[in-house]
Coordinates of C-alpha atoms and ligand atoms in Angstrom, one line a residue:
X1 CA -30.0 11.5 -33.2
X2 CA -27.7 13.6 -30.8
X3 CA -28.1 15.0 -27.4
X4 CA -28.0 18.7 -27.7
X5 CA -26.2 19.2 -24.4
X6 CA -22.2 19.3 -24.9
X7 CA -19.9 18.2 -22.1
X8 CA -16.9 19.3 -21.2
X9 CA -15.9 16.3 -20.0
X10 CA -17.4 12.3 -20.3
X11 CA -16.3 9.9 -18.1
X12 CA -17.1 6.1 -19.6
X13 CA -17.9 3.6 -17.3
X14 CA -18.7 4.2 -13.3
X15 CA -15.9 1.5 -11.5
X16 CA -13.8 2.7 -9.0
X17 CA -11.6 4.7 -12.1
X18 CA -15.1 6.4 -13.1
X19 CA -16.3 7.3 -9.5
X20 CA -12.9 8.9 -9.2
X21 CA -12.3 10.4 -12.5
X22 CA -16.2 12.1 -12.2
X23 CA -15.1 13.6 -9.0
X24 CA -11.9 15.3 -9.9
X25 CA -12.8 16.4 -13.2
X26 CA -16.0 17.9 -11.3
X27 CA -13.8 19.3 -8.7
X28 CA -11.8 21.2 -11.5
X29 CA -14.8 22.9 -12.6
X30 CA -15.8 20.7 -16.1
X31 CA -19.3 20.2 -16.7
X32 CA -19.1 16.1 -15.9
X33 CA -21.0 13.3 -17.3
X34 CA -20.9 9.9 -16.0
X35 CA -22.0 7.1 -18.7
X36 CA -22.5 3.7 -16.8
X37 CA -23.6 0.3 -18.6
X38 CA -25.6 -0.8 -15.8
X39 CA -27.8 0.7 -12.9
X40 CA -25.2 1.5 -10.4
X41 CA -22.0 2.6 -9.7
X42 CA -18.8 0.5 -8.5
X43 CA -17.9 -1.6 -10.8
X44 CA -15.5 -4.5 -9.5
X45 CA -15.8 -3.2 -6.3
X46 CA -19.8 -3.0 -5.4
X47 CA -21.1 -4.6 -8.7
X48 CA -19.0 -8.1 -9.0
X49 CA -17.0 -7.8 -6.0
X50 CA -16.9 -7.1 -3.1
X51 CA -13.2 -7.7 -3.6
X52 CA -11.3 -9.3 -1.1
X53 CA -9.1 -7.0 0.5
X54 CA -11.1 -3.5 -0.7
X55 CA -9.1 -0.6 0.2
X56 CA -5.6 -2.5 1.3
X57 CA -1.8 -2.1 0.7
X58 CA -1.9 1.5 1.0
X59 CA 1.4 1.4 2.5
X60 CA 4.6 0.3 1.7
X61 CA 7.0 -2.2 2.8
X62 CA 8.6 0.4 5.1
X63 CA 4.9 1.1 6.6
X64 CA 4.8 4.4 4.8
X65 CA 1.5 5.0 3.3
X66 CA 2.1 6.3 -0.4
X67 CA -1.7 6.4 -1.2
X68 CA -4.0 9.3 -0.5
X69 CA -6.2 11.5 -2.6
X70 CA -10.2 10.2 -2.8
X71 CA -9.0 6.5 -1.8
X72 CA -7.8 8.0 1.8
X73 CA -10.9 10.3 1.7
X74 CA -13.7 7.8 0.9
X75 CA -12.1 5.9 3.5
X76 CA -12.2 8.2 6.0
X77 CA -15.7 9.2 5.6
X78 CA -16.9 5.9 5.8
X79 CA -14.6 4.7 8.9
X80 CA -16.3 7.6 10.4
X81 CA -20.1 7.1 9.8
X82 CA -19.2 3.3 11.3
X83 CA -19.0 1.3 7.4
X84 CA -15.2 0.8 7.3
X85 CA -13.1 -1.1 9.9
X86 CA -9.7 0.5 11.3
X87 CA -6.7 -0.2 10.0
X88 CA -5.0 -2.6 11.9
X89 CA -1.0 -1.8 11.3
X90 CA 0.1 -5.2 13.2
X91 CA 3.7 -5.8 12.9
X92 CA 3.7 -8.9 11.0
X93 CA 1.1 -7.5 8.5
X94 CA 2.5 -4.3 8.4
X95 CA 6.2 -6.0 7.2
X96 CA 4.3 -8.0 4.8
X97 CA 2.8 -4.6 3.4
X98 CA -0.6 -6.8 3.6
X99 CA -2.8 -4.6 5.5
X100 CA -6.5 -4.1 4.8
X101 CA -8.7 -0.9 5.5
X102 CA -11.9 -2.7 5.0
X103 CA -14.8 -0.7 3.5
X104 CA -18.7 -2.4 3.3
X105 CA -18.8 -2.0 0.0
X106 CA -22.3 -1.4 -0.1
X107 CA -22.0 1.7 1.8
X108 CA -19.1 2.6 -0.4
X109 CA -21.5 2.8 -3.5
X110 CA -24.1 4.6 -1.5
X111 CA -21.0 7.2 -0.8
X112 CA -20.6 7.2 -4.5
X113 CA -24.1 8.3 -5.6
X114 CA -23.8 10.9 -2.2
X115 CA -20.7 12.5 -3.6
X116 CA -21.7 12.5 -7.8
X117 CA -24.4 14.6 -6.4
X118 CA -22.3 16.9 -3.6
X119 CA -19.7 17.4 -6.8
X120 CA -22.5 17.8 -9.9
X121 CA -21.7 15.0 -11.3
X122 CA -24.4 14.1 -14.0
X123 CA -25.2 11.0 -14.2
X124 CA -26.3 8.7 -17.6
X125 CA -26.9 4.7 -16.2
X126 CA -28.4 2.0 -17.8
X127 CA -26.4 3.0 -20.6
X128 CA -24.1 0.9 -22.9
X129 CA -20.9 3.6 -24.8
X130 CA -20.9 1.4 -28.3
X131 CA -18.4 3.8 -30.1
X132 CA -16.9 7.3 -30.4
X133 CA -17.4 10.3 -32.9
X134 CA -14.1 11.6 -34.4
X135 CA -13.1 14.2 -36.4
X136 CA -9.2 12.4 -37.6
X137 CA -7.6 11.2 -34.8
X138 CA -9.7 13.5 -32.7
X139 CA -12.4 12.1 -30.4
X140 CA -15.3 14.4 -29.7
X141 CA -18.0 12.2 -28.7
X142 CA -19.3 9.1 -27.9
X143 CA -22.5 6.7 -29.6
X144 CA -24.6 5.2 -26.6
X145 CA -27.3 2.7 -26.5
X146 CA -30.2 3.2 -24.4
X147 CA -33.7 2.5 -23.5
X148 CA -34.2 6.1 -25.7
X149 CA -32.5 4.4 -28.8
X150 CA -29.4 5.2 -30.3
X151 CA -27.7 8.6 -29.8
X152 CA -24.5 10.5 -29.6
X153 CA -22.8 12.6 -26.4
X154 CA -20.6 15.4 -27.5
X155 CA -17.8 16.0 -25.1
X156 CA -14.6 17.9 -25.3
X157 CA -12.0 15.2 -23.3
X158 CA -13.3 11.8 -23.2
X159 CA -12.0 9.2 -20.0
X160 CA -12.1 5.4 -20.9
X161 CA -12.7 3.4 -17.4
X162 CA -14.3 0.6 -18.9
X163 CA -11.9 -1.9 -17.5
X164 CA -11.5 -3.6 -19.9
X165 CA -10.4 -0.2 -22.7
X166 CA -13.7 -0.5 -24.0
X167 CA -13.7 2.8 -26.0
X168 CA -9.9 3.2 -26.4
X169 CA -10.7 0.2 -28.7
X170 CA -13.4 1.8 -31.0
X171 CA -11.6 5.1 -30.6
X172 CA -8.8 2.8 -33.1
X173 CA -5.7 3.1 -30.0
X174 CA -2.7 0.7 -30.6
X175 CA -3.6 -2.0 -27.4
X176 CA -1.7 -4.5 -25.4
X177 CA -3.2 -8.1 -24.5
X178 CA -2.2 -11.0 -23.7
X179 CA -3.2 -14.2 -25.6
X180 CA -6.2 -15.7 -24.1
X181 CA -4.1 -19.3 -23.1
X182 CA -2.1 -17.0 -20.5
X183 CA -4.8 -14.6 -18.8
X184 CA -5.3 -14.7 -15.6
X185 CA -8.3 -16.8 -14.7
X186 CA -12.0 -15.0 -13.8
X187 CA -13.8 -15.3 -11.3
X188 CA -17.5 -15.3 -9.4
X189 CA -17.6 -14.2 -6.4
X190 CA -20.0 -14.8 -3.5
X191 CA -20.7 -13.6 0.3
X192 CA -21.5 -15.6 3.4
X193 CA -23.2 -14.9 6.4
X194 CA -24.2 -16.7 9.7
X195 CA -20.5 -18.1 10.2
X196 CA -19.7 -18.9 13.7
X197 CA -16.7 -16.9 14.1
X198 CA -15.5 -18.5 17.3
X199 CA -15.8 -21.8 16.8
X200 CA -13.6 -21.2 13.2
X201 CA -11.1 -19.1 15.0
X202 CA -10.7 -22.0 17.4
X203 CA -9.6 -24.0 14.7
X204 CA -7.6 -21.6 13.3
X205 CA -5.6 -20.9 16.9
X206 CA -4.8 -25.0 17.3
X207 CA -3.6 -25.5 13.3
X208 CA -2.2 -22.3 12.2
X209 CA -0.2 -24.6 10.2
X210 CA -3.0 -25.5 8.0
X211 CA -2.9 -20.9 6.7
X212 CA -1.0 -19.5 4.0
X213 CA 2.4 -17.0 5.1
X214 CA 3.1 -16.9 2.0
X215 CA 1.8 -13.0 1.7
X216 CA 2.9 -12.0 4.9
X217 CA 6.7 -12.7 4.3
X218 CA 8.7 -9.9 4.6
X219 CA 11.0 -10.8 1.3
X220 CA 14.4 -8.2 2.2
X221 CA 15.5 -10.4 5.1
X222 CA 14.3 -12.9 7.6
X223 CA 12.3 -10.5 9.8
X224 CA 8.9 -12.3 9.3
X225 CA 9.8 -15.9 9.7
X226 CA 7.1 -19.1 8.8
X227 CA 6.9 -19.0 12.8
X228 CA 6.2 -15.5 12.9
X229 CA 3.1 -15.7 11.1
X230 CA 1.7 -18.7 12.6
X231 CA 2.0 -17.1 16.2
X232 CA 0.0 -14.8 14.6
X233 CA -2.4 -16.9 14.0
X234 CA -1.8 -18.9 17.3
X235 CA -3.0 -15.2 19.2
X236 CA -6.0 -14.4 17.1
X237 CA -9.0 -14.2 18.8
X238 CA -10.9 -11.6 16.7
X239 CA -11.7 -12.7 12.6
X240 CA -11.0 -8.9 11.8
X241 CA -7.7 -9.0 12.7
X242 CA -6.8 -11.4 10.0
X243 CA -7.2 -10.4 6.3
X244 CA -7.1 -13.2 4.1
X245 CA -8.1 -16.7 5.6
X246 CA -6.5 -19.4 2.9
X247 CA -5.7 -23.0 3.2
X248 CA -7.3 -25.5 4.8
X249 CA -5.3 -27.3 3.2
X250 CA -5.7 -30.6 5.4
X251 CA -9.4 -30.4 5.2
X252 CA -8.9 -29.4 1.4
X253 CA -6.6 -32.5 0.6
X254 CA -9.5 -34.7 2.6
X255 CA -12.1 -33.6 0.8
X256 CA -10.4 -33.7 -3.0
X257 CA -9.5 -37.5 -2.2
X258 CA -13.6 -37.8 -1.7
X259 CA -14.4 -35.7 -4.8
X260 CA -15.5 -32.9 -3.0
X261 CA -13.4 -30.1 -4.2
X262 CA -11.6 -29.6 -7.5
X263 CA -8.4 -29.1 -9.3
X264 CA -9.0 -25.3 -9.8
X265 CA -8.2 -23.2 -6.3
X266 CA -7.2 -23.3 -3.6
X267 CA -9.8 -22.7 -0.4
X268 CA -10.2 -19.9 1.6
X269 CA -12.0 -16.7 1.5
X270 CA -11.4 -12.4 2.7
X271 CA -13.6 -10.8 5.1
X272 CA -16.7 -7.9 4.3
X273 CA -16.8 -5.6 7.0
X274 CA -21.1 -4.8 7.9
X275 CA -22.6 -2.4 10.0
X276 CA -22.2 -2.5 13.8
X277 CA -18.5 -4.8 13.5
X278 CA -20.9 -7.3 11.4
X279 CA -18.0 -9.6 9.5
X280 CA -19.4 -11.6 6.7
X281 CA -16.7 -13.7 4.8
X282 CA -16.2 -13.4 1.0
X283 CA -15.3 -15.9 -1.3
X284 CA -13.2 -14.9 -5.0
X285 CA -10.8 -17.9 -5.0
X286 CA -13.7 -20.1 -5.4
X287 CA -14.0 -20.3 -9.2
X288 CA -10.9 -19.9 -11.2
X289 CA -11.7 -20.4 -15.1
X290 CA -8.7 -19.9 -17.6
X291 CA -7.8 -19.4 -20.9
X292 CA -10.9 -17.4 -21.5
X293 CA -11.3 -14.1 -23.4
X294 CA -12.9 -11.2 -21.3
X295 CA -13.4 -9.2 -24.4
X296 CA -15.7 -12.1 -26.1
X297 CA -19.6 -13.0 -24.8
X298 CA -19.1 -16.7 -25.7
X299 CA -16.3 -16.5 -24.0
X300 CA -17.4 -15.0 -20.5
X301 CA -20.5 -17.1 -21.0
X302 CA -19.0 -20.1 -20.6
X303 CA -16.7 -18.7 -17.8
X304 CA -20.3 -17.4 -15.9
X305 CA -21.5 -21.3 -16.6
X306 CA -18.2 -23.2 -15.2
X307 CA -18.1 -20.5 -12.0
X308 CA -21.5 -21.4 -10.8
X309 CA -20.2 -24.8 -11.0
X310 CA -16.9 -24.6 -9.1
X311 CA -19.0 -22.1 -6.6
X312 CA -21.1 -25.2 -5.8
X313 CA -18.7 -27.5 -4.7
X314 CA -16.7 -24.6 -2.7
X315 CA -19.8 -23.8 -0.9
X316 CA -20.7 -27.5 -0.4
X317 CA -16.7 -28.2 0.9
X318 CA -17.3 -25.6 3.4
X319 CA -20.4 -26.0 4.9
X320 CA -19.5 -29.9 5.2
X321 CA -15.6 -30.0 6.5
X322 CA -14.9 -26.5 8.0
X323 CA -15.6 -25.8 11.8
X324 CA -18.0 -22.7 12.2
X325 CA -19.8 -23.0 8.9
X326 CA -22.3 -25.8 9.6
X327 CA -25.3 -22.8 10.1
X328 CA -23.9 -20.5 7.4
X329 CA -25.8 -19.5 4.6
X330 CA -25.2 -17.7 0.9
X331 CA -26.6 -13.9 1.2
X332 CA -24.9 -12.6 -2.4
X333 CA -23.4 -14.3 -5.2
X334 CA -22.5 -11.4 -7.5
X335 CA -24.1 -11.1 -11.1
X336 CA -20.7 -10.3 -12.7
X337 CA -17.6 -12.2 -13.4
X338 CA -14.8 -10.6 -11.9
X339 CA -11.9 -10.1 -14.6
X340 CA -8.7 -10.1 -13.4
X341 CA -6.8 -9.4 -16.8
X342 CA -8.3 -7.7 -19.9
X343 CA -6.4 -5.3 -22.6
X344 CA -4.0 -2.2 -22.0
X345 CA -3.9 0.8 -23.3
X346 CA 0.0 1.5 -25.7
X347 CA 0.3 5.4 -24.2
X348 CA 2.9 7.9 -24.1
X349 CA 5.0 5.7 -21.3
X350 CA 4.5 2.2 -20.7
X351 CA 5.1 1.4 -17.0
X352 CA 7.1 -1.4 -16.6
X353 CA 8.2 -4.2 -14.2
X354 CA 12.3 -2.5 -13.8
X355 CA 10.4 0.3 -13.0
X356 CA 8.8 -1.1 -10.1
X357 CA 11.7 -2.8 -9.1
X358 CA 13.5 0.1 -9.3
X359 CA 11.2 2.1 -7.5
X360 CA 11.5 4.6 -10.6
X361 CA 10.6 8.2 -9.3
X362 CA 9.1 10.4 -12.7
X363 CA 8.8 13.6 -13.0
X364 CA 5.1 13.5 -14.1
X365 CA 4.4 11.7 -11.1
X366 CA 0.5 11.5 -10.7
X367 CA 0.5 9.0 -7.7
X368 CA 2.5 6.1 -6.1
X369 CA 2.1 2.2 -5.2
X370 CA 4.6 -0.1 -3.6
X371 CA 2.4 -3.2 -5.3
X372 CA 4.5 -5.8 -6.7
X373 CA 4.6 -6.7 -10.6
X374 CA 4.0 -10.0 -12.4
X375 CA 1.9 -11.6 -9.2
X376 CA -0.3 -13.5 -11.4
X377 CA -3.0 -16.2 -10.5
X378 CA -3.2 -19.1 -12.0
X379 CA -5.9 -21.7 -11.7
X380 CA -4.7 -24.3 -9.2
X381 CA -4.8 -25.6 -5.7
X382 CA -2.6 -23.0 -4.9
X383 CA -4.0 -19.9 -6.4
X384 CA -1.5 -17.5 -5.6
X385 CA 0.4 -19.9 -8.0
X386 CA 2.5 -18.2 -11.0
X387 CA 3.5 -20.4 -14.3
X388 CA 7.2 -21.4 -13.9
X389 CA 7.4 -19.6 -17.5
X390 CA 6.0 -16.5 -16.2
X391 CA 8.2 -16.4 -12.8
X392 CA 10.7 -14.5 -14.0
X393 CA 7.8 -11.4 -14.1
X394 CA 7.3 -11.5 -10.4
X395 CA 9.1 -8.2 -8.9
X396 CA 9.0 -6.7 -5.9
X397 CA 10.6 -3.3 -5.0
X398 CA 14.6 -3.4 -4.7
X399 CA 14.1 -1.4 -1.4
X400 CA 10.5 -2.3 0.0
X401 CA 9.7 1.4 -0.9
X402 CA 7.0 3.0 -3.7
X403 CA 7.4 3.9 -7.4
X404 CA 5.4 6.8 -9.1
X405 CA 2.9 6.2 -12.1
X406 CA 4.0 8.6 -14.3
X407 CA 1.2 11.0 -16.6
X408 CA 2.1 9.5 -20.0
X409 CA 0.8 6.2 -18.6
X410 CA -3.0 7.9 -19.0
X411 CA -2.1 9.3 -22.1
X412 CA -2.8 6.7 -25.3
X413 CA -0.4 7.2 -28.4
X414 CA -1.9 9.0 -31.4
X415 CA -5.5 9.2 -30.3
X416 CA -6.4 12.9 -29.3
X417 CA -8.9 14.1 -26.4
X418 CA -9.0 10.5 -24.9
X419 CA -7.5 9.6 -21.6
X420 CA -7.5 5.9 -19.7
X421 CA -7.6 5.3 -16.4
X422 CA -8.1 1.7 -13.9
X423 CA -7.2 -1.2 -15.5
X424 CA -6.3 0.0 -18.6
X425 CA -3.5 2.1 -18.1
X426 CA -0.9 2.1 -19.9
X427 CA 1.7 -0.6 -18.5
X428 CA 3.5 -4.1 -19.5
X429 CA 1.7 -7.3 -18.8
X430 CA 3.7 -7.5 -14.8
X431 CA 3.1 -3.8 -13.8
X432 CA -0.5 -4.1 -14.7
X433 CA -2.1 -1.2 -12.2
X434 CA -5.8 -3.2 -11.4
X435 CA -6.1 -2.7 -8.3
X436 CA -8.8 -0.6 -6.6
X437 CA -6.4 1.5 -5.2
X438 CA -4.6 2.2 -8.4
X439 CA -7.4 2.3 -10.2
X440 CA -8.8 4.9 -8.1
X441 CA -5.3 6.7 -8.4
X442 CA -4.9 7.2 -11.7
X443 CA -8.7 7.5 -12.1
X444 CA -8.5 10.6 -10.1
X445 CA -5.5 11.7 -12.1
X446 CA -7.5 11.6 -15.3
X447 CA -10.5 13.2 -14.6
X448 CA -8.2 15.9 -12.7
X449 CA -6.0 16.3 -16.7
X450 CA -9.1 16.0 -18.4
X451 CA -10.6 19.6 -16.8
X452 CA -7.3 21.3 -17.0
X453 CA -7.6 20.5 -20.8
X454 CA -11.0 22.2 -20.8
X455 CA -9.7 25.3 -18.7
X456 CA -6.3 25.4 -20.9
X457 CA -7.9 24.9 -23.9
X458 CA -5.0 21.9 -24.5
X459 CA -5.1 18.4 -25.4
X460 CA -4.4 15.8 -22.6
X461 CA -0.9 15.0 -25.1
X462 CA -0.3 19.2 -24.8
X463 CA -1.0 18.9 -21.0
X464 CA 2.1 16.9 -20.9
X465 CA 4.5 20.4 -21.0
X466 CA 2.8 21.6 -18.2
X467 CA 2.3 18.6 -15.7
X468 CA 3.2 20.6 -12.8
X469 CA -0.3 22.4 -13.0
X470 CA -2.0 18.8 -13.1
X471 CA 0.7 17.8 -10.2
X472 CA -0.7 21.0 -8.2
X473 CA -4.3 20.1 -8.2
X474 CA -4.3 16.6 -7.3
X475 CA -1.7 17.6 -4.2
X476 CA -4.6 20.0 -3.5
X477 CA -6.9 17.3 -3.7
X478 CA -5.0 15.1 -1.1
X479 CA -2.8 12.8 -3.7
X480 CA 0.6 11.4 -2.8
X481 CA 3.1 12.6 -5.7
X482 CA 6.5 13.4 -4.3
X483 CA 6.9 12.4 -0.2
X484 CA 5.5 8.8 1.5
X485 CA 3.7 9.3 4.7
X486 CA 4.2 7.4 8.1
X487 CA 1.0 7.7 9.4
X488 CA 0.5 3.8 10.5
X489 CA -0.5 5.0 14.4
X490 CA -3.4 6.9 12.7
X491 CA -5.9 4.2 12.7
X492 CA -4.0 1.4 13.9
X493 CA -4.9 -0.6 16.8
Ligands
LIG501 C1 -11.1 -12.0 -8.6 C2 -10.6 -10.6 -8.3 C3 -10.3 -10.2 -7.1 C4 -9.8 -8.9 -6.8 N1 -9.5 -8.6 -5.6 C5 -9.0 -7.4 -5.3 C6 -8.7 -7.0 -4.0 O1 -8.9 -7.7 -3.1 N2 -8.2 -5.7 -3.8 C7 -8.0 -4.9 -4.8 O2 -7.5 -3.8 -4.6 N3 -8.3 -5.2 -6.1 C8 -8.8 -6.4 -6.4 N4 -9.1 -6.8 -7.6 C9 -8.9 -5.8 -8.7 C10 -10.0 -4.7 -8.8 O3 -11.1 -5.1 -8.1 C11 -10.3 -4.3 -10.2 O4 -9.2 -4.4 -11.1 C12 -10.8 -2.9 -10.2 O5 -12.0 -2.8 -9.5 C13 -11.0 -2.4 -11.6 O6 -11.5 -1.1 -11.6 P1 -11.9 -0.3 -12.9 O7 -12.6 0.9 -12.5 O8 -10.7 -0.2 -13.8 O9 -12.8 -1.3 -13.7 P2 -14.3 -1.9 -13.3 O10 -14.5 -2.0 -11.9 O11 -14.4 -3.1 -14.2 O12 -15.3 -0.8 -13.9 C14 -15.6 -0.7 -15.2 C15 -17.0 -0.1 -15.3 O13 -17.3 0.3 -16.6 C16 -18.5 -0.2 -17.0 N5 -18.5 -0.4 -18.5 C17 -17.8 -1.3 -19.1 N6 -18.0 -1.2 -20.5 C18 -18.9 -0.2 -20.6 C19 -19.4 0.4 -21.8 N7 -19.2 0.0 -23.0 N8 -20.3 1.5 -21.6 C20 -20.5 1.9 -20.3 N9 -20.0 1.4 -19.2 C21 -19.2 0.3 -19.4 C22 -18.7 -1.4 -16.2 O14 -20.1 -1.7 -16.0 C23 -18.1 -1.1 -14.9 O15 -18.9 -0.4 -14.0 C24 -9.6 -8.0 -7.9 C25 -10.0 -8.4 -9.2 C26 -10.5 -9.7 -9.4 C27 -10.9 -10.1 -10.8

């Protein structure tokens, strides 16, 4: 049975790349569906996350901002109505291109469901995309399973931001994976409340040595030295100032010696913003399961098992050996793993870590990041770890600035009518785009191609000749393509 209705456009999946997508291919005028597995929208951000640092390293080493466009929007709206924090552009951070603009991630969904229906957005949740309709290499629709059955979706550009390429791979595109003994390990994540802030910042003021620097290092000279960052800590007296709160590592080394914490990651957890300055903390480096395929239920089933496990004993390690969590109680632990590293589309250009380093500038430009390649996590006491094999990926930016993400990156090879955004872009394994912001980027990129296809009467592939029309809209819509911005006194503090 099909649906009678034809789209112009479907979005697959309702992340932060399908939130994104719906709303600039809505914004161009294409009759929009959204088709969600679950019953709400956000993905990795609302559904399995919150992540850690939502909404952060929107600027560059320089302190330029290079990201704009529905991110920057979203942001603003929700810094305004009191559910984001201010971005707080302190020096150190800011050299360290580590800073956060928090969002509740909550409210950020809520915004989601207010702006599908400000944009016309149709929505279709509770709905699982199990394959595409093709006419050759053609996609022109897309089989769902629902609580009504069975059925098909017609649609004239399709956008895959399932994370994990869900319907690239039915649609038969050429994909890039990594063997399941090197992906990056999942994760389940869980939030905190009732933390007594002071007493933890306390101990945080008298041991700063006992707090990672690594992220906070300015890597082109000795501007942010070990010392630097510690006086940081030293002078903190408010929890929101500081993003990422890892170590512990005397308490941690205590507590593995008495079995209380295991081999796996290391300790520490990010901050969720809640109404009224509310700070909850959030933990994602509590469970860290490898060598496990996120494209196989067995697979993520045993993951799920082993991460309630390790989530156990990190609760249990904090509640019993760190200052200001003796009261604090468990108020979320998310229903989805969080999957750091799933397949990539092969597309028209394959991103790729000289690139980065290079700070490549392309002429299909659709948006920027400054975010390093090859950072990978590995499971470990130190989970910012990377393999000594896989070192050699790890690239930062020859000049602390931003490279572009170029069109062809959205654009998988053969397959007609079908764009990618998020996760599944089109890159090598160290340039891999995940995060929210870049997922959100090129999200917004591909539902802005997909209605210029519908209006032009062109494939996504065709749309290629005549980028600057794509390039046009989304600059319309906000986007940084061409200049960085230095807008760091805008909210900073
Ligand atoms: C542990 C961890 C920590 C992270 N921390 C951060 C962080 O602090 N900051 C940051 O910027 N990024 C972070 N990330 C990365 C970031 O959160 C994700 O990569 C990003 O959210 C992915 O967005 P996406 O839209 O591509 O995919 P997803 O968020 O995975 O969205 C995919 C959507 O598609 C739906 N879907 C899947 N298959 C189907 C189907 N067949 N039919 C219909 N719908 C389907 C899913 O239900 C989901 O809603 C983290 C990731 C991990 C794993």
């Amino acid at each position: 049975m099909s649906y009678s209705t034809l789209y112009d456009v479907i979005v697959c999946g309702g992340g932060t790349a399908g939130v994104a997508a719906a709303i600039a291919s809505a914004r161009g005028g294409a009759k929009t569906l959204l088709v969600e597995r679950i019953g709400t929208l956000g993905g990795q951000m609302s559904v399995s996350g919150p992540p850690g640092f939502a909404y952060a390293r929107l600027h560059n080493h320089k302190g330029e901002r290079d990201v704009g466009g529905i991110v920057q929007e979203t942001y603003e709206r929700l810094y305004r109505s009191g559910h984001a924090l201010p971005h707080y552009g302190y020096k150190v951070r800011m050299r360290g291109a580590y800073t956060f603009e928090y969002v509740d991630p909550d409210w950020w969904t809520a915004l989601m469901f207010e702006m599908m229906d400000e944009e016309g957005v149709e929505l279709l949740l509770d709905t699982l995309v199990v394959g595409v309709t093709k006419d050759g290499d053609k996609v022109n629709g897309i089989a769902v399973e629902n609580a009504n059955g069975r059925n098909e979706i017609k649609g004239k550009v399709l956008i895959d931001c399932t994370g994990e390429g869900y319907v690239a791979i039915q649609a038969g595109c050429e994909m890039a994976m990594v063997p399941k003994e090197k992906i990056q390990p999942h994760t389940l994540a869980f939030t905190v409340d009732g933390i007594d802030w002071d007493k933890l910042l306390q101990y945080i003021r008298s041991h700063p040595e006992q707090f990672s620097h690594k992220q906070l290092m300015y890597p082109y000279d000795d501007k942010n030295t070990e010392e630097d960052v510690r006086e940081m800590y030293r002078r903190c007296y408010d929890i929101k100032e500081l993003g990422e709160i890892m170590g512990f590592y005397e308490l941690r080394d205590i507590a593995l010696a008495n079995n209380d914490w295991h081999p796996y990651s290391g300790a520490g957890f990010f901050l969720t913003p809640k109404e009224g300055g509310h700070i909850q903390a959030h933990f994602q480096h509590s469970s860290q399961v490898g060598e496990l395929s996120p494209t196989d239920a067995w697979d993520l089933t045993k993951c799920m098992v082993e991460c309630r496990k390790q989530n156990m004993i990190a609760w249990r390690f904090f509640k019993k050996y760190v200052p200001g969590f003796e009261n604090a109680y468990i108020t979320k632990v998310c229903t989805e793993l969080r999957l750091r590293e799933g397949p990539r589309i092969v597309g028209d250009y394959v991103l790729t870590k000289e690139d980065v380093y290079e700070t490549r500038q392309f002429p299909d430009t659709i948006g920027k990041s400054s975010f390093k390649a090859g950072g990978y996590h590995v499971a470990s006491l130190d989970t910012l770890n990377v393999c000594a094999e896989d070192r050699a990926d790890m690239t930062i930016t020859k000049d602390g600035g931003s490279y572009d993400i170029p069109y062809r990156c959205l654009v998988p090879k053969k397959i007609e009518n079908l764009l990618a955004a998020g996760k599944c872009v089109s890159t090598d394994r160290p340039a891999y785009l995940r995060y929210l912001h870049q997922t959100m980027v090129t999200g917004q990129a591909a539902g802005a191609a997909a209605a210029l296809c519908v209006k032009k009467n062109v494939t996504p592939r065709q749309l290629e000749n005549q980028v600057k029309d794509l390039q046009d809209v989304l600059v319309k819509q906000g986007a940084i393509l061409f200049e960085t911005v230095k807008d760091t006194a805008k909210y900073g503090v």
